[in-house]
Amino acid sequence: VEFQFDSFTAVWEHRRYAGNNAENHNIGCYFYGTAGTLHLGWRDGWTFYPANKNQPVYHEDPVLHEPDSQNIPELWADFIEAIETKRRPVCDIEIGHRSTTMSLLGMLSLKLGRSVEWDGEKERVVGDDEANTLLRRDYRDPWQYPEVS
């Protein structure tokens, strides 16, 4: 899926059963850029591989808690501190919403078999009623979709 922005293009690719061993990691997410490659691992932290092979590779180990290997205590502590100091938390809901929107738009485009143009302010697909009807599911009675004005 290709996302075209005013100042750059982002390409998302998902592979299954076809690992990437170029950077010695078979599992995780890769972000490729002009300065290098960032790998976000599953249980092995993150690693940055500079495009310039004369520069050092940077790695940071994860901070994980058993039994589920999640960082929930740190996230809750940050959330409480964010409330107390009136700042955004590390896992800000608006950032999460914007990030999730990109994935959902990619799936929407694939389902429709065509490109879509997104209006981020209105949170609607521009000039495409069919796409807009697929942005949410109908609720079962007595539940209702909340209308926000």
Short mmCIF file of C-alpha atoms in Angstrom, two decimals:
data_model
loop_
_atom_site.label_atom_id
_atom_site.label_comp_id
_atom_site.label_asym_id
_atom_site.label_seq_id
_atom_site.Cartn_x
_atom_site.Cartn_y
_atom_site.Cartn_z
CA VAL A 1 0.00 0.00 0.00
CA GLU A 2 1.38 3.40 -0.94
CA PHE A 3 0.57 6.52 1.08
CA GLN A 4 1.29 9.78 -0.74
CA PHE A 5 1.77 12.90 1.36
CA ASP A 6 2.71 16.43 0.32
CA SER A 7 6.38 16.05 1.24
CA PHE A 8 7.00 12.27 1.12
CA THR A 9 5.67 8.86 0.11
CA ALA A 10 5.36 5.95 2.54
CA VAL A 11 5.01 2.35 1.39
CA TRP A 12 3.59 -0.36 3.64
CA GLU A 13 4.28 -4.00 2.90
CA HIS A 14 3.25 -7.03 4.91
CA ARG A 15 4.89 -10.38 4.48
CA ARG A 16 4.02 -13.73 5.89
CA TYR A 17 6.28 -16.75 5.66
CA ALA A 18 8.92 -14.66 3.89
CA GLY A 19 11.28 -13.28 6.48
CA ASN A 20 13.82 -10.52 6.11
CA ASN A 21 17.27 -11.60 7.20
CA ALA A 22 19.16 -8.68 5.66
CA GLU A 23 19.57 -7.05 9.08
CA ASN A 24 19.82 -10.31 11.07
CA HIS A 25 16.21 -10.14 12.34
CA ASN A 26 13.48 -12.32 10.93
CA ILE A 27 10.60 -11.00 13.08
CA GLY A 28 9.46 -7.42 13.61
CA CYS A 29 8.80 -4.19 11.72
CA TYR A 30 11.26 -2.48 9.42
CA PHE A 31 11.25 1.20 8.54
CA TYR A 32 13.47 2.03 5.56
CA GLY A 33 14.63 5.60 5.03
CA THR A 34 17.40 7.56 3.38
CA ALA A 35 19.45 7.65 6.61
CA GLY A 36 19.16 3.92 7.29
CA THR A 37 16.87 1.13 8.47
CA LEU A 38 15.08 0.94 11.82
CA HIS A 39 14.06 -2.49 13.06
CA LEU A 40 11.50 -2.81 15.86
CA GLY A 41 11.77 -6.31 17.20
CA TRP A 42 9.30 -8.45 19.02
CA ARG A 43 11.29 -9.28 22.16
CA ASP A 44 14.70 -7.96 21.21
CA GLY A 45 14.27 -4.17 21.35
CA TRP A 46 15.08 -1.89 18.46
CA THR A 47 18.09 -1.55 16.19
CA PHE A 48 19.07 1.21 13.77
CA TYR A 49 21.30 0.27 10.82
CA PRO A 50 22.79 3.43 9.25
CA ALA A 51 22.88 3.61 5.45
CA ASN A 52 26.51 4.69 5.82
CA LYS A 53 28.24 1.42 6.76
CA ASN A 54 31.07 3.41 8.39
CA GLN A 55 28.68 4.57 11.12
CA PRO A 56 27.92 2.37 14.13
CA VAL A 57 24.77 0.29 14.49
CA TYR A 58 22.60 1.46 17.41
CA HIS A 59 20.69 -1.02 19.54
CA GLU A 60 18.53 -0.75 22.64
CA ASP A 61 17.26 -3.76 24.56
CA PRO A 62 13.58 -3.92 25.50
CA VAL A 63 12.19 -3.45 28.99
CA LEU A 64 9.69 -6.27 29.29
CA HIS A 65 7.65 -7.64 32.18
CA GLU A 66 6.45 -11.19 32.52
CA PRO A 67 4.09 -12.93 32.20
CA ASP A 68 2.92 -11.06 29.07
CA SER A 69 6.12 -9.20 28.09
CA GLN A 70 4.32 -5.86 28.04
CA ASN A 71 5.37 -2.48 29.44
CA ILE A 72 2.05 -1.83 31.16
CA PRO A 73 3.47 -0.55 34.51
CA GLU A 74 5.53 2.13 32.71
CA LEU A 75 2.59 3.13 30.52
CA TRP A 76 0.27 3.54 33.50
CA ALA A 77 2.91 5.54 35.40
CA ASP A 78 3.40 7.79 32.38
CA PHE A 79 -0.37 8.22 32.00
CA ILE A 80 -0.78 9.27 35.66
CA GLU A 81 2.20 11.65 35.40
CA ALA A 82 0.76 13.14 32.20
CA ILE A 83 -2.50 13.90 34.00
CA GLU A 84 -0.65 15.46 36.93
CA THR A 85 1.63 17.59 34.74
CA LYS A 86 -1.00 18.35 32.06
CA ARG A 87 1.09 16.96 29.20
CA ARG A 88 0.31 14.36 26.57
CA PRO A 89 1.12 10.77 27.55
CA VAL A 90 3.63 8.68 25.61
CA CYS A 91 0.77 6.57 24.20
CA ASP A 92 -1.46 9.48 23.27
CA ILE A 93 -4.90 8.44 22.02
CA GLU A 94 -4.92 10.98 19.18
CA ILE A 95 -1.57 9.75 17.84
CA GLY A 96 -2.84 6.18 18.13
CA HIS A 97 -6.00 7.14 16.25
CA ARG A 98 -4.03 8.79 13.42
CA SER A 99 -1.68 5.81 13.16
CA THR A 100 -4.56 3.33 13.10
CA THR A 101 -6.38 5.40 10.48
CA MET A 102 -3.54 4.83 7.99
CA SER A 103 -3.79 1.04 8.35
CA LEU A 104 -7.56 1.11 8.02
CA LEU A 105 -7.40 3.32 4.93
CA GLY A 106 -4.93 0.92 3.35
CA MET A 107 -7.31 -1.98 3.99
CA LEU A 108 -10.24 0.11 2.70
CA SER A 109 -8.36 0.89 -0.52
CA LEU A 110 -7.51 -2.79 -1.04
CA LYS A 111 -11.12 -3.82 -0.39
CA LEU A 112 -12.44 -1.25 -2.88
CA GLY A 113 -9.72 -2.00 -5.43
CA ARG A 114 -8.89 1.67 -5.91
CA SER A 115 -7.10 4.61 -4.35
CA VAL A 116 -8.83 6.81 -1.81
CA GLU A 117 -8.18 10.43 -0.90
CA TRP A 118 -8.50 11.12 2.83
CA ASP A 119 -9.59 14.41 4.39
CA GLY A 120 -8.00 14.23 7.83
CA GLU A 121 -9.87 17.26 9.14
CA LYS A 122 -13.32 15.90 8.28
CA GLU A 123 -12.23 12.25 8.64
CA ARG A 124 -13.98 11.34 5.41
CA VAL A 125 -12.95 9.92 2.05
CA VAL A 126 -13.17 12.72 -0.52
CA GLY A 127 -15.93 12.26 -3.12
CA ASP A 128 -16.51 8.55 -2.44
CA ASP A 129 -19.81 7.65 -0.76
CA GLU A 130 -19.14 3.91 -1.06
CA ALA A 131 -15.84 4.23 0.79
CA ASN A 132 -17.41 6.43 3.46
CA THR A 133 -20.12 3.84 4.16
CA LEU A 134 -17.37 1.31 4.89
CA LEU A 135 -15.74 3.53 7.53
CA ARG A 136 -17.95 2.05 10.24
CA ARG A 137 -20.35 -0.80 10.83
CA ASP A 138 -24.02 -0.45 11.64
CA TYR A 139 -24.80 -0.97 15.31
CA ARG A 140 -27.36 -3.49 16.58
CA ASP A 141 -30.34 -2.16 18.55
CA PRO A 142 -30.41 -0.68 21.12
CA TRP A 143 -26.85 0.55 20.51
CA GLN A 144 -26.34 3.70 18.47
CA TYR A 145 -23.30 5.20 16.80
CA PRO A 146 -22.36 8.39 18.68
CA GLU A 147 -22.78 11.51 16.57
CA VAL A 148 -20.04 14.09 17.04
CA SER A 149 -20.59 17.60 15.76
#
